[in-house]
């Protein structure tokens, strides 16, 4: 078995230290239009993305391995699993965000799925990145809330989000991910990003409902180290082309 590496995480930490902002394109395997895959790959390569995340709340596709193999042949970016459940583990990826849904009180998503996944991950070459995952209220019920049967934290409750993020850091999480949910009506409030970023040592990921360049830049300015774009790119593969105009 190949030796596991910790390159993906170390690069994120280094980028944070260098104040270099990172961008992940999130691909949901269920939403891949296979006949458009070459074009998708081309657009990823033309984009400013630093990472590709793979995952979704449900994912019924059994083609995750195939998707990642195609991406790895053609895209020179780290491929990071962002799984909704253990069935989405693929040994073809470089790393996995080993998530615990800290904002919820559903034991399955706090530790249950992780116990199921641990023996599988132990056999894999994946770099495992412990990630505290915090769901923030965003206007509509999101797939994360529905599938995990947990309530998001109120948008006004920055103190609770900060305490949750700090608890994750103290428990040894290597990343904190503030999530509004895929296709959220409202992204994570910028004041909340700032509050957490200013009081956390580990890198901060922010995603959900960010649909334009301004949203990305504001999240960075507030202190996000890595921004995740899913729906906006999925709807329009030319999403990142507009940034240069
Ligand atoms: C969802 O944060 C990601 O987990 C991305 O959300 O699809 O709204 O960009 P969007």
PDB file of C-alpha atoms and ligand atoms in Angstrom:
ATOM      1  CA  UNK A   1       0.000   0.000   0.000  1.00  0.00           C
ATOM      2  CA  UNK A   2       1.230   3.480  -0.819  1.00  0.00           C
ATOM      3  CA  UNK A   3       2.174   5.637   2.115  1.00  0.00           C
ATOM      4  CA  UNK A   4      -0.432   8.176   3.146  1.00  0.00           C
ATOM      5  CA  UNK A   5       0.566  11.797   2.705  1.00  0.00           C
ATOM      6  CA  UNK A   6      -0.616  14.941   4.411  1.00  0.00           C
ATOM      7  CA  UNK A   7       0.049  17.249   1.496  1.00  0.00           C
ATOM      8  CA  UNK A   8      -3.475  18.528   0.978  1.00  0.00           C
ATOM      9  CA  UNK A   9      -3.885  19.776   4.515  1.00  0.00           C
ATOM     10  CA  UNK A  10      -0.362  21.154   4.748  1.00  0.00           C
ATOM     11  CA  UNK A  11      -0.956  23.127   1.539  1.00  0.00           C
ATOM     12  CA  UNK A  12      -4.131  24.623   3.012  1.00  0.00           C
ATOM     13  CA  UNK A  13      -2.291  25.612   6.193  1.00  0.00           C
ATOM     14  CA  UNK A  14       0.547  27.093   4.147  1.00  0.00           C
ATOM     15  CA  UNK A  15      -1.890  29.056   1.990  1.00  0.00           C
ATOM     16  CA  UNK A  16      -3.522  30.469   5.095  1.00  0.00           C
ATOM     17  CA  UNK A  17      -0.120  31.524   6.444  1.00  0.00           C
ATOM     18  CA  UNK A  18       0.693  33.123   3.069  1.00  0.00           C
ATOM     19  CA  UNK A  19      -2.767  34.783   2.920  1.00  0.00           C
ATOM     20  CA  UNK A  20      -3.423  33.016  -0.355  1.00  0.00           C
ATOM     21  CA  UNK A  21      -7.140  32.363  -0.714  1.00  0.00           C
ATOM     22  CA  UNK A  22      -8.399  28.992  -1.942  1.00  0.00           C
ATOM     23  CA  UNK A  23     -11.417  27.988  -4.000  1.00  0.00           C
ATOM     24  CA  UNK A  24     -13.077  24.592  -4.294  1.00  0.00           C
ATOM     25  CA  UNK A  25     -15.473  23.521  -7.013  1.00  0.00           C
ATOM     26  CA  UNK A  26     -17.977  21.069  -5.535  1.00  0.00           C
ATOM     27  CA  UNK A  27     -19.204  18.322  -7.853  1.00  0.00           C
ATOM     28  CA  UNK A  28     -22.195  16.205  -6.863  1.00  0.00           C
ATOM     29  CA  UNK A  29     -21.796  12.823  -8.624  1.00  0.00           C
ATOM     30  CA  UNK A  30     -25.592  12.572  -9.007  1.00  0.00           C
ATOM     31  CA  UNK A  31     -25.664  15.744 -11.067  1.00  0.00           C
ATOM     32  CA  UNK A  32     -22.868  14.923 -13.484  1.00  0.00           C
ATOM     33  CA  UNK A  33     -23.982  14.913 -17.109  1.00  0.00           C
ATOM     34  CA  UNK A  34     -21.518  12.353 -18.394  1.00  0.00           C
ATOM     35  CA  UNK A  35     -21.711  13.408 -22.022  1.00  0.00           C
ATOM     36  CA  UNK A  36     -20.594  16.914 -20.902  1.00  0.00           C
ATOM     37  CA  UNK A  37     -17.675  15.654 -18.809  1.00  0.00           C
ATOM     38  CA  UNK A  38     -14.970  16.812 -21.222  1.00  0.00           C
ATOM     39  CA  UNK A  39     -16.409  20.309 -21.197  1.00  0.00           C
ATOM     40  CA  UNK A  40     -16.728  20.218 -17.394  1.00  0.00           C
ATOM     41  CA  UNK A  41     -13.060  19.234 -17.117  1.00  0.00           C
ATOM     42  CA  UNK A  42     -12.048  21.999 -19.530  1.00  0.00           C
ATOM     43  CA  UNK A  43     -13.951  24.590 -17.488  1.00  0.00           C
ATOM     44  CA  UNK A  44     -12.447  23.363 -14.223  1.00  0.00           C
ATOM     45  CA  UNK A  45      -8.986  23.712 -15.772  1.00  0.00           C
ATOM     46  CA  UNK A  46      -9.783  27.245 -16.942  1.00  0.00           C
ATOM     47  CA  UNK A  47     -11.170  28.265 -13.544  1.00  0.00           C
ATOM     48  CA  UNK A  48      -9.266  29.720 -10.575  1.00  0.00           C
ATOM     49  CA  UNK A  49     -10.131  26.627  -8.477  1.00  0.00           C
ATOM     50  CA  UNK A  50      -7.460  25.235  -6.177  1.00  0.00           C
ATOM     51  CA  UNK A  51      -9.417  22.105  -5.184  1.00  0.00           C
ATOM     52  CA  UNK A  52     -12.203  19.856  -6.417  1.00  0.00           C
ATOM     53  CA  UNK A  53     -14.582  18.574  -3.765  1.00  0.00           C
ATOM     54  CA  UNK A  54     -16.745  15.532  -4.513  1.00  0.00           C
ATOM     55  CA  UNK A  55     -19.914  14.731  -2.606  1.00  0.00           C
ATOM     56  CA  UNK A  56     -23.537  15.399  -1.876  1.00  0.00           C
ATOM     57  CA  UNK A  57     -26.111  14.826   0.825  1.00  0.00           C
ATOM     58  CA  UNK A  58     -27.476  11.660  -0.776  1.00  0.00           C
ATOM     59  CA  UNK A  59     -25.507  10.506  -3.841  1.00  0.00           C
ATOM     60  CA  UNK A  60     -27.083   7.488  -5.460  1.00  0.00           C
ATOM     61  CA  UNK A  61     -24.509   7.312  -8.220  1.00  0.00           C
ATOM     62  CA  UNK A  62     -22.242   4.264  -8.189  1.00  0.00           C
ATOM     63  CA  UNK A  63     -19.845   6.050 -10.515  1.00  0.00           C
ATOM     64  CA  UNK A  64     -17.846   8.074  -7.970  1.00  0.00           C
ATOM     65  CA  UNK A  65     -14.659   6.063  -8.607  1.00  0.00           C
ATOM     66  CA  UNK A  66     -15.053   6.485 -12.357  1.00  0.00           C
ATOM     67  CA  UNK A  67     -15.641  10.223 -12.005  1.00  0.00           C
ATOM     68  CA  UNK A  68     -12.565  10.697  -9.838  1.00  0.00           C
ATOM     69  CA  UNK A  69     -10.373   8.596 -12.140  1.00  0.00           C
ATOM     70  CA  UNK A  70     -11.418  10.758 -15.103  1.00  0.00           C
ATOM     71  CA  UNK A  71     -10.779  13.931 -13.124  1.00  0.00           C
ATOM     72  CA  UNK A  72      -7.377  12.775 -11.921  1.00  0.00           C
ATOM     73  CA  UNK A  73      -6.341  11.974 -15.470  1.00  0.00           C
ATOM     74  CA  UNK A  74      -7.229  15.447 -16.646  1.00  0.00           C
ATOM     75  CA  UNK A  75      -7.206  17.921 -13.749  1.00  0.00           C
ATOM     76  CA  UNK A  76      -4.101  18.780 -11.769  1.00  0.00           C
ATOM     77  CA  UNK A  77      -5.848  19.727  -8.517  1.00  0.00           C
ATOM     78  CA  UNK A  78      -6.333  17.851  -5.242  1.00  0.00           C
ATOM     79  CA  UNK A  79      -9.538  15.801  -5.342  1.00  0.00           C
ATOM     80  CA  UNK A  80     -11.137  15.886  -1.908  1.00  0.00           C
ATOM     81  CA  UNK A  81     -14.116  13.818  -0.798  1.00  0.00           C
ATOM     82  CA  UNK A  82     -16.851  15.771   0.955  1.00  0.00           C
ATOM     83  CA  UNK A  83     -19.146  12.862   1.768  1.00  0.00           C
ATOM     84  CA  UNK A  84     -22.731  12.898   2.982  1.00  0.00           C
ATOM     85  CA  UNK A  85     -22.314   9.319   4.219  1.00  0.00           C
ATOM     86  CA  UNK A  86     -19.760   6.467   4.223  1.00  0.00           C
ATOM     87  CA  UNK A  87     -21.003   5.053   0.907  1.00  0.00           C
ATOM     88  CA  UNK A  88     -19.317   8.012  -0.791  1.00  0.00           C
ATOM     89  CA  UNK A  89     -15.787   6.979   0.197  1.00  0.00           C
ATOM     90  CA  UNK A  90     -13.553   6.405  -2.816  1.00  0.00           C
ATOM     91  CA  UNK A  91      -9.947   5.361  -2.603  1.00  0.00           C
ATOM     92  CA  UNK A  92      -9.313   7.135  -5.901  1.00  0.00           C
ATOM     93  CA  UNK A  93      -9.416  10.584  -4.248  1.00  0.00           C
ATOM     94  CA  UNK A  94      -6.482  12.315  -2.579  1.00  0.00           C
ATOM     95  CA  UNK A  95      -8.114  13.245   0.698  1.00  0.00           C
ATOM     96  CA  UNK A  96     -11.368  13.196   2.616  1.00  0.00           C
ATOM     97  CA  UNK A  97     -12.985  15.821   4.799  1.00  0.00           C
ATOM     98  CA  UNK A  98     -13.801  13.587   7.760  1.00  0.00           C
ATOM     99  CA  UNK A  99     -16.835  15.551   8.854  1.00  0.00           C
ATOM    100  CA  UNK A 100     -18.650  15.778  12.149  1.00  0.00           C
ATOM    101  CA  UNK A 101     -21.861  17.822  12.072  1.00  0.00           C
ATOM    102  CA  UNK A 102     -21.135  19.813  15.220  1.00  0.00           C
ATOM    103  CA  UNK A 103     -24.161  22.102  14.936  1.00  0.00           C
ATOM    104  CA  UNK A 104     -26.578  19.163  15.108  1.00  0.00           C
ATOM    105  CA  UNK A 105     -27.555  16.815  17.865  1.00  0.00           C
ATOM    106  CA  UNK A 106     -28.045  13.741  15.731  1.00  0.00           C
ATOM    107  CA  UNK A 107     -25.508  11.168  16.972  1.00  0.00           C
ATOM    108  CA  UNK A 108     -25.381   9.471  13.559  1.00  0.00           C
ATOM    109  CA  UNK A 109     -23.833  12.600  12.041  1.00  0.00           C
ATOM    110  CA  UNK A 110     -21.715  13.456  15.082  1.00  0.00           C
ATOM    111  CA  UNK A 111     -19.997  10.073  15.450  1.00  0.00           C
ATOM    112  CA  UNK A 112     -22.133   7.198  14.055  1.00  0.00           C
ATOM    113  CA  UNK A 113     -21.185   7.425  10.386  1.00  0.00           C
ATOM    114  CA  UNK A 114     -17.588   8.063  11.394  1.00  0.00           C
ATOM    115  CA  UNK A 115     -17.460   4.763  13.320  1.00  0.00           C
ATOM    116  CA  UNK A 116     -18.771   2.952  10.235  1.00  0.00           C
ATOM    117  CA  UNK A 117     -16.252   4.746   8.029  1.00  0.00           C
ATOM    118  CA  UNK A 118     -13.159   4.295  10.230  1.00  0.00           C
ATOM    119  CA  UNK A 119     -12.279   0.682   9.260  1.00  0.00           C
ATOM    120  CA  UNK A 120     -12.819   1.525   5.582  1.00  0.00           C
ATOM    121  CA  UNK A 121     -10.598   4.605   5.828  1.00  0.00           C
ATOM    122  CA  UNK A 122      -7.942   2.671   7.727  1.00  0.00           C
ATOM    123  CA  UNK A 123      -7.565   0.438   4.665  1.00  0.00           C
ATOM    124  CA  UNK A 124      -7.403   3.361   2.259  1.00  0.00           C
ATOM    125  CA  UNK A 125      -4.645   5.695   1.117  1.00  0.00           C
ATOM    126  CA  UNK A 126      -6.818   8.740   1.673  1.00  0.00           C
ATOM    127  CA  UNK A 127      -5.450  11.676   3.625  1.00  0.00           C
ATOM    128  CA  UNK A 128      -7.947  12.147   6.430  1.00  0.00           C
ATOM    129  CA  UNK A 129      -8.738  15.721   7.386  1.00  0.00           C
ATOM    130  CA  UNK A 130     -10.840  16.031  10.541  1.00  0.00           C
ATOM    131  CA  UNK A 131     -13.413  18.758   9.865  1.00  0.00           C
ATOM    132  CA  UNK A 132     -15.953  20.376  12.177  1.00  0.00           C
ATOM    133  CA  UNK A 133     -19.042  21.005  10.071  1.00  0.00           C
ATOM    134  CA  UNK A 134     -21.452  23.734  11.190  1.00  0.00           C
ATOM    135  CA  UNK A 135     -24.769  24.325   9.466  1.00  0.00           C
ATOM    136  CA  UNK A 136     -26.124  27.872   9.491  1.00  0.00           C
ATOM    137  CA  UNK A 137     -29.738  28.890   8.877  1.00  0.00           C
ATOM    138  CA  UNK A 138     -30.060  30.154   5.301  1.00  0.00           C
ATOM    139  CA  UNK A 139     -33.683  30.956   4.515  1.00  0.00           C
ATOM    140  CA  UNK A 140     -34.870  27.614   3.181  1.00  0.00           C
ATOM    141  CA  UNK A 141     -34.623  24.044   4.457  1.00  0.00           C
ATOM    142  CA  UNK A 142     -31.478  22.628   2.891  1.00  0.00           C
ATOM    143  CA  UNK A 143     -30.659  19.047   1.944  1.00  0.00           C
ATOM    144  CA  UNK A 144     -28.120  18.842   4.789  1.00  0.00           C
ATOM    145  CA  UNK A 145     -30.780  19.729   7.371  1.00  0.00           C
ATOM    146  CA  UNK A 146     -33.332  17.394   5.798  1.00  0.00           C
ATOM    147  CA  UNK A 147     -31.035  14.390   5.449  1.00  0.00           C
ATOM    148  CA  UNK A 148     -29.275  14.835   8.797  1.00  0.00           C
ATOM    149  CA  UNK A 149     -32.532  15.699  10.597  1.00  0.00           C
ATOM    150  CA  UNK A 150     -30.766  18.519  12.431  1.00  0.00           C
ATOM    151  CA  UNK A 151     -31.530  22.181  12.918  1.00  0.00           C
ATOM    152  CA  UNK A 152     -29.121  24.810  11.628  1.00  0.00           C
ATOM    153  CA  UNK A 153     -27.836  27.507  13.987  1.00  0.00           C
ATOM    154  CA  UNK A 154     -29.772  30.794  13.754  1.00  0.00           C
ATOM    155  CA  UNK A 155     -28.132  33.482  11.601  1.00  0.00           C
ATOM    156  CA  UNK A 156     -28.222  35.837  14.578  1.00  0.00           C
ATOM    157  CA  UNK A 157     -26.396  33.429  16.885  1.00  0.00           C
ATOM    158  CA  UNK A 158     -22.774  34.153  16.065  1.00  0.00           C
ATOM    159  CA  UNK A 159     -21.683  33.417  19.622  1.00  0.00           C
ATOM    160  CA  UNK A 160     -23.006  29.865  19.419  1.00  0.00           C
ATOM    161  CA  UNK A 161     -21.342  29.308  16.046  1.00  0.00           C
ATOM    162  CA  UNK A 162     -18.044  30.611  17.428  1.00  0.00           C
ATOM    163  CA  UNK A 163     -18.262  28.426  20.542  1.00  0.00           C
ATOM    164  CA  UNK A 164     -19.095  25.423  18.350  1.00  0.00           C
ATOM    165  CA  UNK A 165     -16.146  26.129  16.050  1.00  0.00           C
ATOM    166  CA  UNK A 166     -13.806  26.573  19.009  1.00  0.00           C
ATOM    167  CA  UNK A 167     -15.056  23.327  20.574  1.00  0.00           C
ATOM    168  CA  UNK A 168     -14.259  21.590  17.286  1.00  0.00           C
ATOM    169  CA  UNK A 169     -10.792  23.094  17.272  1.00  0.00           C
ATOM    170  CA  UNK A 170     -10.221  21.995  20.875  1.00  0.00           C
ATOM    171  CA  UNK A 171     -11.400  18.478  19.995  1.00  0.00           C
ATOM    172  CA  UNK A 172      -8.708  18.369  17.336  1.00  0.00           C
ATOM    173  CA  UNK A 173     -10.549  19.301  14.157  1.00  0.00           C
ATOM    174  CA  UNK A 174      -8.086  20.510  11.521  1.00  0.00           C
ATOM    175  CA  UNK A 175     -10.633  22.581   9.623  1.00  0.00           C
ATOM    176  CA  UNK A 176     -13.945  24.276  10.375  1.00  0.00           C
ATOM    177  CA  UNK A 177     -16.550  24.409   7.601  1.00  0.00           C
ATOM    178  CA  UNK A 178     -19.359  26.985   7.905  1.00  0.00           C
ATOM    179  CA  UNK A 179     -22.136  25.693   5.660  1.00  0.00           C
ATOM    180  CA  UNK A 180     -25.307  27.478   4.555  1.00  0.00           C
ATOM    181  CA  UNK A 181     -26.320  24.413   2.515  1.00  0.00           C
ATOM    182  CA  UNK A 182     -26.165  23.751  -1.192  1.00  0.00           C
ATOM    183  CA  UNK A 183     -28.360  26.170  -3.125  1.00  0.00           C
ATOM    184  CA  UNK A 184     -29.026  28.208   0.027  1.00  0.00           C
ATOM    185  CA  UNK A 185     -31.097  31.369  -0.378  1.00  0.00           C
ATOM    186  CA  UNK A 186     -28.692  33.239   1.891  1.00  0.00           C
ATOM    187  CA  UNK A 187     -24.988  32.576   2.308  1.00  0.00           C
ATOM    188  CA  UNK A 188     -23.314  32.509   5.736  1.00  0.00           C
ATOM    189  CA  UNK A 189     -23.423  36.086   7.117  1.00  0.00           C
ATOM    190  CA  UNK A 190     -20.122  37.900   6.614  1.00  0.00           C
ATOM    191  CA  UNK A 191     -20.104  39.139  10.241  1.00  0.00           C
ATOM    192  CA  UNK A 192     -20.352  35.509  11.380  1.00  0.00           C
ATOM    193  CA  UNK A 193     -17.438  34.494   9.135  1.00  0.00           C
ATOM    194  CA  UNK A 194     -15.408  37.382  10.566  1.00  0.00           C
ATOM    195  CA  UNK A 195     -16.222  36.512  14.175  1.00  0.00           C
ATOM    196  CA  UNK A 196     -15.182  32.887  13.709  1.00  0.00           C
ATOM    197  CA  UNK A 197     -12.115  33.645  11.578  1.00  0.00           C
ATOM    198  CA  UNK A 198     -10.773  36.163  14.094  1.00  0.00           C
ATOM    199  CA  UNK A 199     -11.026  33.698  16.951  1.00  0.00           C
ATOM    200  CA  UNK A 200      -9.812  30.483  15.348  1.00  0.00           C
ATOM    201  CA  UNK A 201      -6.309  29.248  14.536  1.00  0.00           C
ATOM    202  CA  UNK A 202      -7.219  26.508  12.055  1.00  0.00           C
ATOM    203  CA  UNK A 203      -8.296  27.225   8.459  1.00  0.00           C
ATOM    204  CA  UNK A 204     -11.907  28.148   7.779  1.00  0.00           C
ATOM    205  CA  UNK A 205     -14.000  26.861   4.873  1.00  0.00           C
ATOM    206  CA  UNK A 206     -17.202  28.679   3.887  1.00  0.00           C
ATOM    207  CA  UNK A 207     -19.818  27.479   1.417  1.00  0.00           C
ATOM    208  CA  UNK A 208     -23.463  27.411   0.438  1.00  0.00           C
ATOM    209  CA  UNK A 209     -25.437  29.996  -1.499  1.00  0.00           C
ATOM    210  CA  UNK A 210     -22.452  31.939  -2.842  1.00  0.00           C
ATOM    211  CA  UNK A 211     -23.405  32.795  -6.403  1.00  0.00           C
ATOM    212  CA  UNK A 212     -21.172  35.622  -7.619  1.00  0.00           C
ATOM    213  CA  UNK A 213     -17.680  37.067  -7.501  1.00  0.00           C
ATOM    214  CA  UNK A 214     -18.724  39.651  -4.945  1.00  0.00           C
ATOM    215  CA  UNK A 215     -19.938  36.906  -2.597  1.00  0.00           C
ATOM    216  CA  UNK A 216     -16.625  35.093  -2.920  1.00  0.00           C
ATOM    217  CA  UNK A 217     -14.580  38.239  -2.342  1.00  0.00           C
ATOM    218  CA  UNK A 218     -16.658  39.279   0.663  1.00  0.00           C
ATOM    219  CA  UNK A 219     -16.266  35.829   2.225  1.00  0.00           C
ATOM    220  CA  UNK A 220     -12.492  36.084   1.728  1.00  0.00           C
ATOM    221  CA  UNK A 221     -12.416  39.605   3.124  1.00  0.00           C
ATOM    222  CA  UNK A 222     -14.341  38.419   6.182  1.00  0.00           C
ATOM    223  CA  UNK A 223     -11.720  35.730   6.797  1.00  0.00           C
ATOM    224  CA  UNK A 224     -12.694  32.594   4.857  1.00  0.00           C
ATOM    225  CA  UNK A 225      -9.565  30.712   3.789  1.00  0.00           C
ATOM    226  CA  UNK A 226     -11.351  28.495   1.287  1.00  0.00           C
ATOM    227  CA  UNK A 227     -14.677  29.161  -0.442  1.00  0.00           C
ATOM    228  CA  UNK A 228     -16.780  26.354  -1.936  1.00  0.00           C
ATOM    229  CA  UNK A 229     -18.817  26.899  -5.103  1.00  0.00           C
ATOM    230  CA  UNK A 230     -21.244  24.166  -6.140  1.00  0.00           C
ATOM    231  CA  UNK A 231     -24.595  25.206  -7.574  1.00  0.00           C
ATOM    232  CA  UNK A 232     -23.432  28.357  -9.400  1.00  0.00           C
ATOM    233  CA  UNK A 233     -20.856  26.379 -11.410  1.00  0.00           C
ATOM    234  CA  UNK A 234     -23.161  23.410 -11.861  1.00  0.00           C
ATOM    235  CA  UNK A 235     -25.787  25.708 -13.407  1.00  0.00           C
ATOM    236  CA  UNK A 236     -23.294  27.545 -15.585  1.00  0.00           C
ATOM    237  CA  UNK A 237     -19.949  26.025 -16.500  1.00  0.00           C
ATOM    238  CA  UNK A 238     -18.928  29.517 -17.693  1.00  0.00           C
ATOM    239  CA  UNK A 239     -19.439  30.901 -14.185  1.00  0.00           C
ATOM    240  CA  UNK A 240     -15.735  31.602 -13.679  1.00  0.00           C
ATOM    241  CA  UNK A 241     -15.253  33.066 -17.196  1.00  0.00           C
ATOM    242  CA  UNK A 242     -17.164  36.162 -16.127  1.00  0.00           C
ATOM    243  CA  UNK A 243     -14.544  36.913 -13.473  1.00  0.00           C
ATOM    244  CA  UNK A 244     -11.987  38.079 -16.010  1.00  0.00           C
ATOM    245  CA  UNK A 245     -14.274  40.494 -17.827  1.00  0.00           C
TER     246      UNK A 245
HETATM  247  C1  LIG B   1     -22.578  22.872  -0.314  1.00  0.00           C
HETATM  248  O1  LIG B   1     -21.135  24.567   0.465  1.00  0.00           O
HETATM  249  C2  LIG B   1     -21.453  23.798  -0.626  1.00  0.00           C
HETATM  250  O2  LIG B   1     -22.176  21.917   0.608  1.00  0.00           O
HETATM  251  C3  LIG B   1     -21.723  24.590  -1.876  1.00  0.00           C
HETATM  252  O3  LIG B   1     -22.989  25.189  -1.872  1.00  0.00           O
HETATM  253  O4  LIG B   1     -24.067  24.570  -4.019  1.00  0.00           O
HETATM  254  O5  LIG B   1     -24.780  26.630  -2.807  1.00  0.00           O
HETATM  255  O6  LIG B   1     -22.565  26.548  -3.939  1.00  0.00           O
HETATM  256  P1  LIG B   1     -23.633  25.791  -3.241  1.00  0.00           P
END
